[in-house]
């Protein structure tokens, strides 16, 4: 005899979930009806899940009030408690089959009016949001440029250019720690290139004035001695050296992106092999077993060659198209079998060490396989 399910404390106190129909009709007397109505509403209040309750209200609005996606979107602009708390329990009572007092047509229509009013309020909120100008989206490149201007360029202007303007050119007094500033402000990649271009533009003009290759540059810097122009160029060349060192160090510490490994079934999609060979009494293993393994035995039924693939890669074998990848070309080997009926059963039944001894008994030439698998190949075994 089946055991009755033990009710938990909530079920014992609150009773079963309210549901009304042919087998459980709504009470007839007013007293019983009021009592059951209060119990049912409190049941839905007690077990209410706010998220699911809100979804129930949305579904009701769509099914009964004809709300479309736009109306529901407007409703969602309001805090859900504004329309959920005064409607959810009544909606659940209707959904569970309650009919008549105290859910009269008037009370239901009042609930519908409340939901329609909430939808209108949400529409006004959405209209107000849409009327406000949207915040300008700053492109990533512009963000980098602004950061460089606010950090590196500001430091360059105050620590170098201002001193040049005051007639200070000596290397001991004009100090610009480019490397440490780039690290402190976390300027990398594109930001470094932006700053270098700023300094490079200044360098080119001063170089033209120093070498007298541009009359305008010569005139612009005519008030500065040639020796001081050289000191300015030396300062900027030191900046370029620090920038190059920063780039080299970034390359050295950059972690290469690991190539995502394909799933085994995706790797073997295009692999061509022989399912079964009756003459050799061999059946191929499922090729999805090969990726990730360390040793594979393949037999070519056409040229009677036994192939042993070995890999030392941590990830094991990989298959690309119709080829085996990641195998060690020196340790892997193949040989033509003169007596395949004797050798092949041992390959299938022996251990790795025992199979290694079998290779020493072969009298045919042992060379290295290519890794290609075709429709004549039986996939014998993997380790």
Tab-separated table of N, CA and C in Angstrom, residues 219-376:
chain	number	residue	atom	x	y	z
A	219	UNK	N	63.521	80.319	-38.009
A	219	UNK	CA	63.048	81.619	-37.530
A	219	UNK	C	62.325	81.483	-36.193
A	220	UNK	N	61.514	80.397	-36.050
A	220	UNK	CA	60.749	80.200	-34.823
A	220	UNK	C	61.648	79.968	-33.617
A	221	UNK	N	62.785	79.298	-33.814
A	221	UNK	CA	63.694	78.990	-32.713
A	221	UNK	C	64.993	79.787	-32.794
A	222	UNK	N	64.947	80.932	-33.441
A	222	UNK	CA	66.154	81.762	-33.603
A	222	UNK	C	66.634	82.323	-32.265
A	223	UNK	N	65.749	82.402	-31.272
A	223	UNK	CA	66.115	82.953	-29.969
A	223	UNK	C	66.822	81.937	-29.077
A	224	UNK	N	66.907	80.665	-29.525
A	224	UNK	CA	67.549	79.611	-28.736
A	224	UNK	C	68.880	79.236	-29.382
A	225	UNK	N	69.904	79.100	-28.567
A	225	UNK	CA	71.243	78.743	-29.058
A	225	UNK	C	71.220	77.324	-29.637
A	226	UNK	N	72.172	77.095	-30.537
A	226	UNK	CA	72.232	75.783	-31.192
A	226	UNK	C	72.534	74.685	-30.180
A	227	UNK	N	73.399	74.981	-29.201
A	227	UNK	CA	73.717	73.985	-28.176
A	227	UNK	C	72.505	73.620	-27.340
A	228	UNK	N	71.648	74.622	-27.072
A	228	UNK	CA	70.427	74.347	-26.309
A	228	UNK	C	69.419	73.548	-27.130
A	229	UNK	N	69.412	73.814	-28.454
A	229	UNK	CA	68.542	72.999	-29.328
A	229	UNK	C	68.964	71.535	-29.266
A	230	UNK	N	70.294	71.313	-29.213
A	230	UNK	CA	70.805	69.944	-29.118
A	230	UNK	C	70.368	69.282	-27.816
A	231	UNK	N	70.381	70.055	-26.729
A	231	UNK	CA	69.942	69.520	-25.437
A	231	UNK	C	68.452	69.158	-25.467
A	232	UNK	N	67.650	69.979	-26.165
A	232	UNK	CA	66.221	69.690	-26.302
A	232	UNK	C	66.014	68.383	-27.057
A	233	UNK	N	66.796	68.221	-28.138
A	233	UNK	CA	66.698	66.980	-28.928
A	233	UNK	C	67.122	65.773	-28.102
A	234	UNK	N	68.189	65.935	-27.280
A	234	UNK	CA	68.656	64.831	-26.433
A	234	UNK	C	67.587	64.415	-25.429
A	235	UNK	N	66.875	65.406	-24.851
A	235	UNK	CA	65.801	65.096	-23.902
A	235	UNK	C	64.717	64.258	-24.560
A	236	UNK	N	64.325	64.658	-25.764
A	236	UNK	CA	63.259	63.920	-26.461
A	236	UNK	C	63.728	62.555	-26.937
A	237	UNK	N	65.012	62.433	-27.316
A	237	UNK	CA	65.536	61.122	-27.706
A	237	UNK	C	65.537	60.159	-26.522
A	238	UNK	N	65.793	60.704	-25.327
A	238	UNK	CA	65.701	59.880	-24.121
A	238	UNK	C	64.273	59.391	-23.885
A	239	UNK	N	63.295	60.247	-24.196
A	239	UNK	CA	61.885	59.855	-24.077
A	239	UNK	C	61.564	58.723	-25.047
A	240	UNK	N	62.067	58.827	-26.280
A	240	UNK	CA	61.828	57.779	-27.281
A	240	UNK	C	62.428	56.451	-26.843
A	241	UNK	N	63.633	56.507	-26.226
A	241	UNK	CA	64.273	55.277	-25.750
A	241	UNK	C	63.418	54.603	-24.671
A	242	UNK	N	62.881	55.402	-23.740
A	242	UNK	CA	62.026	54.840	-22.689
A	242	UNK	C	60.754	54.234	-23.268
A	243	UNK	N	60.188	54.907	-24.280
A	243	UNK	CA	58.974	54.391	-24.922
A	243	UNK	C	59.253	53.052	-25.598
A	244	UNK	N	60.382	52.956	-26.310
A	244	UNK	CA	60.736	51.696	-26.981
A	244	UNK	C	60.967	50.584	-25.962
A	245	UNK	N	61.611	50.926	-24.837
A	245	UNK	CA	61.849	49.929	-23.798
A	245	UNK	C	60.530	49.457	-23.198
A	246	UNK	N	59.600	50.384	-23.005
A	246	UNK	CA	58.285	50.040	-22.466
A	246	UNK	C	57.560	49.074	-23.397
A	247	UNK	N	57.637	49.329	-24.694
A	247	UNK	CA	56.976	48.456	-25.676
A	247	UNK	C	57.588	47.062	-25.678
A	248	UNK	N	58.929	47.009	-25.613
A	248	UNK	CA	59.608	45.708	-25.626
A	248	UNK	C	59.242	44.896	-24.384
A	249	UNK	N	59.201	45.563	-23.230
A	249	UNK	CA	58.852	44.865	-21.993
A	249	UNK	C	57.409	44.378	-22.010
A	250	UNK	N	56.534	45.167	-22.633
A	250	UNK	CA	55.126	44.758	-22.735
A	250	UNK	C	54.986	43.500	-23.573
A	251	UNK	N	55.784	43.425	-24.661
A	251	UNK	CA	55.750	42.235	-25.515
A	251	UNK	C	56.275	41.018	-24.770
A	252	UNK	N	57.316	41.235	-23.951
A	252	UNK	CA	57.936	40.110	-23.240
A	252	UNK	C	57.010	39.527	-22.180
A	253	UNK	N	56.211	40.393	-21.532
A	253	UNK	CA	55.333	39.925	-20.458
A	253	UNK	C	53.938	39.560	-20.932
A	254	UNK	N	53.626	39.828	-22.216
A	254	UNK	CA	52.286	39.541	-22.713
A	254	UNK	C	52.048	38.039	-22.775
A	255	UNK	N	50.948	37.620	-22.216
A	255	UNK	CA	50.594	36.191	-22.226
A	255	UNK	C	49.895	35.864	-23.545
A	256	UNK	N	50.449	34.927	-24.317
A	256	UNK	CA	49.788	34.589	-25.593
A	256	UNK	C	48.411	33.996	-25.364
A	257	UNK	N	47.500	34.338	-26.225
A	257	UNK	CA	46.134	33.848	-26.101
A	257	UNK	C	46.075	32.363	-26.450
A	258	UNK	N	45.556	31.602	-25.511
A	258	UNK	CA	45.477	30.155	-25.726
A	258	UNK	C	44.426	29.829	-26.777
A	259	UNK	N	44.821	28.963	-27.708
A	259	UNK	CA	43.895	28.552	-28.748
A	259	UNK	C	42.848	27.613	-28.171
A	260	UNK	N	41.595	27.922	-28.407
A	260	UNK	CA	40.511	27.111	-27.873
A	260	UNK	C	40.452	25.780	-28.616
A	261	UNK	N	40.481	24.722	-27.843
A	261	UNK	CA	40.479	23.381	-28.426
A	261	UNK	C	39.079	23.012	-28.911
A	262	UNK	N	39.017	22.461	-30.121
A	262	UNK	CA	37.744	22.016	-30.674
A	262	UNK	C	37.271	20.760	-29.949
A	263	UNK	N	35.986	20.589	-29.868
A	263	UNK	CA	35.423	19.363	-29.301
A	263	UNK	C	35.797	18.178	-30.187
A	264	UNK	N	35.913	17.007	-29.573
A	264	UNK	CA	36.353	15.806	-30.303
A	264	UNK	C	35.452	15.498	-31.491
A	265	UNK	N	34.132	15.613	-31.303
A	265	UNK	CA	33.227	15.289	-32.405
A	265	UNK	C	33.362	16.273	-33.561
A	266	UNK	N	33.739	17.522	-33.267
A	266	UNK	CA	33.963	18.503	-34.330
A	266	UNK	C	35.261	18.216	-35.065
A	267	UNK	N	36.270	17.740	-34.335
A	267	UNK	CA	37.567	17.450	-34.961
A	267	UNK	C	37.474	16.319	-35.983
A	268	UNK	N	36.648	15.319	-35.706
A	268	UNK	CA	36.628	14.110	-36.540
A	268	UNK	C	35.531	14.138	-37.604
A	269	UNK	N	34.866	15.289	-37.776
A	269	UNK	CA	33.753	15.367	-38.735
A	269	UNK	C	34.170	14.960	-40.148
A	270	UNK	N	35.366	15.383	-40.577
A	270	UNK	CA	35.796	15.129	-41.960
A	270	UNK	C	36.800	13.982	-42.081
A	271	UNK	N	37.025	13.278	-40.996
A	271	UNK	CA	37.997	12.182	-41.022
A	271	UNK	C	37.466	11.004	-41.830
A	272	UNK	N	38.252	10.538	-42.782
A	272	UNK	CA	37.882	9.381	-43.609
A	272	UNK	C	38.614	8.157	-43.104
A	273	UNK	N	37.887	7.076	-42.831
A	273	UNK	CA	38.491	5.831	-42.362
A	273	UNK	C	37.565	4.673	-42.705
A	274	UNK	N	38.083	3.454	-42.588
A	274	UNK	CA	37.294	2.261	-42.888
A	274	UNK	C	36.602	1.781	-41.616
A	275	UNK	N	35.284	1.621	-41.710
A	275	UNK	CA	34.530	1.182	-40.540
A	275	UNK	C	34.866	-0.261	-40.156
A	276	UNK	N	34.951	-1.152	-41.176
A	276	UNK	CA	35.180	-2.573	-40.897
A	276	UNK	C	35.839	-3.229	-42.097
A	277	UNK	N	36.726	-4.185	-41.819
A	277	UNK	CA	37.340	-4.986	-42.868
A	277	UNK	C	37.145	-6.457	-42.509
A	278	UNK	N	36.329	-7.130	-43.307
A	278	UNK	CA	35.981	-8.524	-42.994
A	278	UNK	C	37.188	-9.434	-43.160
A	279	UNK	N	37.998	-9.209	-44.224
A	279	UNK	CA	39.165	-10.069	-44.478
A	279	UNK	C	40.167	-9.991	-43.337
A	280	UNK	N	40.419	-8.768	-42.847
A	280	UNK	CA	41.380	-8.603	-41.754
A	280	UNK	C	40.756	-8.839	-40.395
A	281	UNK	N	39.408	-8.986	-40.377
A	281	UNK	CA	38.659	-9.199	-39.143
A	281	UNK	C	38.886	-8.055	-38.155
A	282	UNK	N	38.768	-6.841	-38.678
A	282	UNK	CA	39.007	-5.648	-37.860
A	282	UNK	C	37.831	-4.683	-37.949
A	283	UNK	N	37.556	-4.012	-36.834
A	283	UNK	CA	36.540	-2.960	-36.774
A	283	UNK	C	37.190	-1.719	-36.163
A	284	UNK	N	36.944	-0.567	-36.757
A	284	UNK	CA	37.528	0.675	-36.249
A	284	UNK	C	36.871	1.107	-34.940
A	285	UNK	N	37.688	1.695	-34.078
A	285	UNK	CA	37.147	2.312	-32.866
A	285	UNK	C	36.456	3.624	-33.251
A	286	UNK	N	35.673	4.170	-32.348
A	286	UNK	CA	35.040	5.469	-32.589
A	286	UNK	C	36.129	6.551	-32.634
A	287	UNK	N	36.239	7.300	-33.722
A	287	UNK	CA	37.327	8.286	-33.857
A	287	UNK	C	37.307	9.387	-32.800
A	288	UNK	N	36.166	9.618	-32.134
A	288	UNK	CA	36.130	10.663	-31.094
A	288	UNK	C	37.012	10.298	-29.904
A	289	UNK	N	37.456	9.031	-29.826
A	289	UNK	CA	38.347	8.611	-28.746
A	289	UNK	C	39.784	9.057	-28.972
A	290	UNK	N	40.136	9.469	-30.185
A	290	UNK	CA	41.535	9.767	-30.521
A	290	UNK	C	42.021	11.099	-29.942
A	291	UNK	N	41.299	12.228	-30.123
A	291	UNK	CA	41.800	13.497	-29.590
A	291	UNK	C	42.066	13.421	-28.083
A	292	UNK	N	43.258	13.859	-27.695
A	292	UNK	CA	43.634	13.849	-26.285
A	292	UNK	C	44.430	12.630	-25.859
A	293	UNK	N	44.447	11.555	-26.689
A	293	UNK	CA	45.193	10.339	-26.338
A	293	UNK	C	46.676	10.484	-26.713
A	294	UNK	N	47.507	9.531	-26.195
A	294	UNK	CA	48.965	9.625	-26.372
A	294	UNK	C	49.515	8.624	-27.395
A	295	UNK	N	48.741	7.603	-27.701
A	295	UNK	CA	49.245	6.599	-28.659
A	295	UNK	C	48.078	6.054	-29.473
A	296	UNK	N	48.321	5.840	-30.781
A	296	UNK	CA	47.273	5.375	-31.699
A	296	UNK	C	47.863	4.351	-32.658
A	297	UNK	N	47.103	3.263	-32.891
A	297	UNK	CA	47.509	2.242	-33.857
A	297	UNK	C	46.523	2.243	-35.018
A	298	UNK	N	47.075	2.344	-36.235
A	298	UNK	CA	46.274	2.383	-37.458
A	298	UNK	C	46.805	1.319	-38.405
A	299	UNK	N	45.872	0.623	-39.080
A	299	UNK	CA	46.281	-0.392	-40.060
A	299	UNK	C	45.680	-0.045	-41.407
A	300	UNK	N	46.565	0.081	-42.416
A	300	UNK	CA	46.137	0.353	-43.775
A	300	UNK	C	45.925	-0.989	-44.481
A	301	UNK	N	44.677	-1.321	-44.765
A	301	UNK	CA	44.339	-2.633	-45.339
A	301	UNK	C	44.837	-2.773	-46.773
A	302	UNK	N	45.049	-1.666	-47.473
A	302	UNK	CA	45.456	-1.736	-48.882
A	302	UNK	C	46.940	-2.072	-49.021
A	303	UNK	N	47.799	-1.359	-48.308
A	303	UNK	CA	49.237	-1.630	-48.433
A	303	UNK	C	49.786	-2.444	-47.250
A	304	UNK	N	48.886	-2.881	-46.358
A	304	UNK	CA	49.227	-3.744	-45.222
A	304	UNK	C	50.262	-3.099	-44.284
A	305	UNK	N	50.164	-1.805	-44.097
A	305	UNK	CA	51.103	-1.111	-43.218
A	305	UNK	C	50.473	-0.870	-41.850
A	306	UNK	N	51.219	-1.219	-40.817
A	306	UNK	CA	50.824	-0.941	-39.445
A	306	UNK	C	51.496	0.360	-39.023
A	307	UNK	N	50.723	1.285	-38.495
A	307	UNK	CA	51.258	2.587	-38.082
A	307	UNK	C	51.038	2.778	-36.586
A	308	UNK	N	52.092	3.264	-35.914
A	308	UNK	CA	51.999	3.586	-34.495
A	308	UNK	C	52.313	5.071	-34.325
A	309	UNK	N	51.318	5.825	-33.905
A	309	UNK	CA	51.506	7.259	-33.674
A	309	UNK	C	51.695	7.504	-32.186
A	310	UNK	N	52.719	8.285	-31.863
A	310	UNK	CA	53.021	8.626	-30.480
A	310	UNK	C	53.114	10.140	-30.347
A	311	UNK	N	52.648	10.668	-29.221
A	311	UNK	CA	52.767	12.111	-28.980
A	311	UNK	C	53.237	12.361	-27.563
A	312	UNK	N	54.011	13.419	-27.395
A	312	UNK	CA	54.449	13.853	-26.069
A	312	UNK	C	53.742	15.143	-25.665
A	313	UNK	N	52.849	15.628	-26.526
A	313	UNK	CA	52.122	16.866	-26.231
A	313	UNK	C	51.176	16.653	-25.058
A	314	UNK	N	51.088	17.651	-24.186
A	314	UNK	CA	50.215	17.552	-23.002
A	314	UNK	C	48.759	17.387	-23.429
A	315	UNK	N	48.391	18.061	-24.520
A	315	UNK	CA	46.997	18.017	-24.983
A	315	UNK	C	46.685	16.757	-25.778
A	316	UNK	N	47.716	15.930	-26.062
A	316	UNK	CA	47.483	14.711	-26.821
A	316	UNK	C	47.275	14.957	-28.301
A	317	UNK	N	46.715	13.966	-28.995
A	317	UNK	CA	46.478	14.085	-30.435
A	317	UNK	C	45.383	15.107	-30.725
A	318	UNK	N	45.495	15.706	-31.902
A	318	UNK	CA	44.420	16.511	-32.469
A	318	UNK	C	44.187	16.024	-33.889
A	319	UNK	N	42.980	16.202	-34.390
A	319	UNK	CA	42.663	15.796	-35.757
A	319	UNK	C	42.175	17.003	-36.528
A	320	UNK	N	42.767	17.213	-37.676
A	320	UNK	CA	42.367	18.317	-38.543
A	320	UNK	C	42.093	17.757	-39.935
A	321	UNK	N	40.845	17.833	-40.363
A	321	UNK	CA	40.475	17.280	-41.674
A	321	UNK	C	40.639	15.774	-41.667
A	322	UNK	N	41.587	15.267	-42.509
A	322	UNK	CA	41.838	13.821	-42.582
A	322	UNK	C	43.232	13.480	-42.060
A	323	UNK	N	43.801	14.377	-41.238
A	323	UNK	CA	45.165	14.156	-40.742
A	323	UNK	C	45.217	14.173	-39.226
A	324	UNK	N	46.183	13.422	-38.706
A	324	UNK	CA	46.450	13.395	-37.269
A	324	UNK	C	47.529	14.432	-36.984
A	325	UNK	N	47.292	15.278	-36.007
A	325	UNK	CA	48.225	16.338	-35.653
A	325	UNK	C	48.810	16.066	-34.267
A	326	UNK	N	49.904	16.785	-33.989
A	326	UNK	CA	50.562	16.742	-32.673
A	326	UNK	C	51.306	15.432	-32.423
A	327	UNK	N	51.541	14.608	-33.443
A	327	UNK	CA	52.278	13.376	-33.190
A	327	UNK	C	53.778	13.626	-33.367
A	328	UNK	N	54.586	12.859	-32.648
A	328	UNK	CA	56.042	12.978	-32.714
A	328	UNK	C	56.538	12.246	-33.957
A	329	UNK	N	57.088	12.968	-34.903
A	329	UNK	CA	57.469	12.369	-36.185
A	329	UNK	C	58.637	11.403	-36.059
A	330	UNK	N	59.497	11.573	-35.057
A	330	UNK	CA	60.647	10.686	-34.885
A	330	UNK	C	60.268	9.408	-34.139
A	331	UNK	N	59.430	9.544	-33.098
A	331	UNK	CA	59.051	8.355	-32.319
A	331	UNK	C	57.956	7.531	-32.990
A	332	UNK	N	57.127	8.162	-33.821
A	332	UNK	CA	56.071	7.420	-34.521
A	332	UNK	C	56.691	6.579	-35.636
A	333	UNK	N	56.070	5.427	-35.934
A	333	UNK	CA	56.683	4.523	-36.919
A	333	UNK	C	55.617	3.716	-37.652
A	334	UNK	N	56.058	3.148	-38.788
A	334	UNK	CA	55.183	2.286	-39.571
A	334	UNK	C	56.020	1.223	-40.264
A	335	UNK	N	55.375	0.102	-40.564
A	335	UNK	CA	56.072	-0.994	-41.251
A	335	UNK	C	55.046	-1.862	-41.961
A	336	UNK	N	55.464	-2.471	-43.058
A	336	UNK	CA	54.600	-3.386	-43.805
A	336	UNK	C	54.605	-4.748	-43.115
A	337	UNK	N	53.414	-5.317	-42.929
A	337	UNK	CA	53.294	-6.610	-42.253
A	337	UNK	C	53.276	-7.738	-43.279
A	338	UNK	N	54.175	-8.711	-43.112
A	338	UNK	CA	54.184	-9.873	-44.007
A	338	UNK	C	53.159	-10.920	-43.543
A	339	UNK	N	52.917	-10.952	-42.235
A	339	UNK	CA	51.942	-11.888	-41.679
A	339	UNK	C	50.947	-11.123	-40.800
A	340	UNK	N	50.084	-10.338	-41.429
A	340	UNK	CA	49.145	-9.514	-40.628
A	340	UNK	C	48.208	-10.339	-39.754
A	341	UNK	N	47.848	-11.569	-40.202
A	341	UNK	CA	46.933	-12.397	-39.404
A	341	UNK	C	47.525	-12.753	-38.050
A	342	UNK	N	48.865	-12.777	-37.946
A	342	UNK	CA	49.520	-13.096	-36.678
A	342	UNK	C	49.758	-11.843	-35.829
A	343	UNK	N	50.132	-10.749	-36.492
A	343	UNK	CA	50.531	-9.537	-35.765
A	343	UNK	C	49.328	-8.744	-35.255
A	344	UNK	N	48.304	-8.584	-36.100
A	344	UNK	CA	47.177	-7.701	-35.744
A	344	UNK	C	46.444	-8.132	-34.478
A	345	UNK	N	46.162	-9.426	-34.263
A	345	UNK	CA	45.510	-9.823	-33.006
A	345	UNK	C	46.334	-9.456	-31.774
A	346	UNK	N	47.677	-9.501	-31.904
A	346	UNK	CA	48.528	-9.143	-30.771
A	346	UNK	C	48.469	-7.642	-30.503
A	347	UNK	N	48.354	-6.842	-31.563
A	347	UNK	CA	48.228	-5.387	-31.382
A	347	UNK	C	46.952	-5.053	-30.622
A	348	UNK	N	45.899	-5.837	-30.882
A	348	UNK	CA	44.617	-5.592	-30.228
A	348	UNK	C	44.581	-6.076	-28.780
A	349	UNK	N	45.405	-7.115	-28.454
A	349	UNK	CA	45.286	-7.738	-27.144
A	349	UNK	C	46.428	-7.510	-26.179
A	350	UNK	N	47.577	-7.057	-26.659
A	350	UNK	CA	48.748	-6.932	-25.796
A	350	UNK	C	48.822	-5.546	-25.147
A	351	UNK	N	49.721	-5.413	-24.156
A	351	UNK	CA	49.974	-4.133	-23.507
A	351	UNK	C	50.941	-3.305	-24.346
A	352	UNK	N	51.167	-2.072	-23.947
A	352	UNK	CA	52.067	-1.190	-24.700
A	352	UNK	C	53.476	-1.765	-24.747
A	353	UNK	N	53.968	-2.220	-23.623
A	353	UNK	CA	55.334	-2.768	-23.581
A	353	UNK	C	55.448	-4.033	-24.427
A	354	UNK	N	54.434	-4.871	-24.400
A	354	UNK	CA	54.457	-6.095	-25.210
A	354	UNK	C	54.414	-5.762	-26.700
A	355	UNK	N	53.636	-4.749	-27.053
A	355	UNK	CA	53.567	-4.338	-28.464
A	355	UNK	C	54.917	-3.785	-28.922
A	356	UNK	N	55.620	-3.079	-28.021
A	356	UNK	CA	56.934	-2.532	-28.366
A	356	UNK	C	57.904	-3.661	-28.726
A	357	UNK	N	57.800	-4.814	-28.052
A	357	UNK	CA	58.662	-5.958	-28.362
A	357	UNK	C	58.318	-6.563	-29.726
A	358	UNK	N	57.008	-6.454	-30.100
A	358	UNK	CA	56.585	-6.987	-31.399
A	358	UNK	C	57.288	-6.244	-32.536
A	359	UNK	N	57.475	-4.923	-32.362
A	359	UNK	CA	58.146	-4.136	-33.415
A	359	UNK	C	59.568	-4.645	-33.668
A	360	UNK	N	60.226	-5.143	-32.631
A	360	UNK	CA	61.618	-5.621	-32.796
A	360	UNK	C	61.681	-6.922	-33.587
A	361	UNK	N	60.534	-7.626	-33.687
A	361	UNK	CA	60.529	-8.909	-34.415
A	361	UNK	C	60.246	-8.722	-35.911
A	362	UNK	N	59.802	-7.499	-36.311
A	362	UNK	CA	59.468	-7.271	-37.718
A	362	UNK	C	60.735	-7.174	-38.556
A	363	UNK	N	60.727	-7.820	-39.711
A	363	UNK	CA	61.916	-7.839	-40.589
A	363	UNK	C	61.822	-6.831	-41.723
A	364	UNK	N	60.641	-6.223	-41.899
A	364	UNK	CA	60.487	-5.223	-42.961
A	364	UNK	C	61.005	-3.866	-42.479
A	365	UNK	N	61.202	-2.955	-43.432
A	365	UNK	CA	61.742	-1.630	-43.131
A	365	UNK	C	60.761	-0.823	-42.266
A	366	UNK	N	61.293	-0.198	-41.227
A	366	UNK	CA	60.490	0.659	-40.354
A	366	UNK	C	60.817	2.121	-40.661
A	367	UNK	N	59.817	2.887	-41.024
A	367	UNK	CA	60.019	4.321	-41.287
A	367	UNK	C	58.951	5.135	-40.553
A	368	UNK	N	58.813	6.392	-40.925
A	368	UNK	CA	57.897	7.292	-40.199
A	368	UNK	C	56.628	7.553	-41.000
A	369	UNK	N	55.466	7.534	-40.342
A	369	UNK	CA	54.184	7.778	-41.043
A	369	UNK	C	53.990	9.273	-41.320
A	370	UNK	N	53.045	9.563	-42.210
A	370	UNK	CA	52.779	10.959	-42.604
A	370	UNK	C	51.694	11.622	-41.758
A	371	UNK	N	50.863	10.845	-41.110
A	371	UNK	CA	49.769	11.400	-40.326
A	371	UNK	C	48.440	11.417	-41.070
A	372	UNK	N	48.469	11.103	-42.373
A	372	UNK	CA	47.231	11.125	-43.151
A	372	UNK	C	46.482	9.801	-42.996
A	373	UNK	N	45.154	9.933	-42.866
A	373	UNK	CA	44.280	8.764	-42.730
A	373	UNK	C	43.291	8.785	-43.888
A	374	UNK	N	43.116	7.623	-44.556
A	374	UNK	CA	42.192	7.570	-45.700
A	374	UNK	C	41.172	6.452	-45.510
A	375	UNK	N	40.398	6.230	-46.533
A	375	UNK	CA	39.293	5.262	-46.460
A	375	UNK	C	39.763	3.823	-46.387
A	376	UNK	N	41.087	3.546	-46.529
A	376	UNK	CA	41.625	2.189	-46.425
A	376	UNK	C	42.139	1.882	-45.022
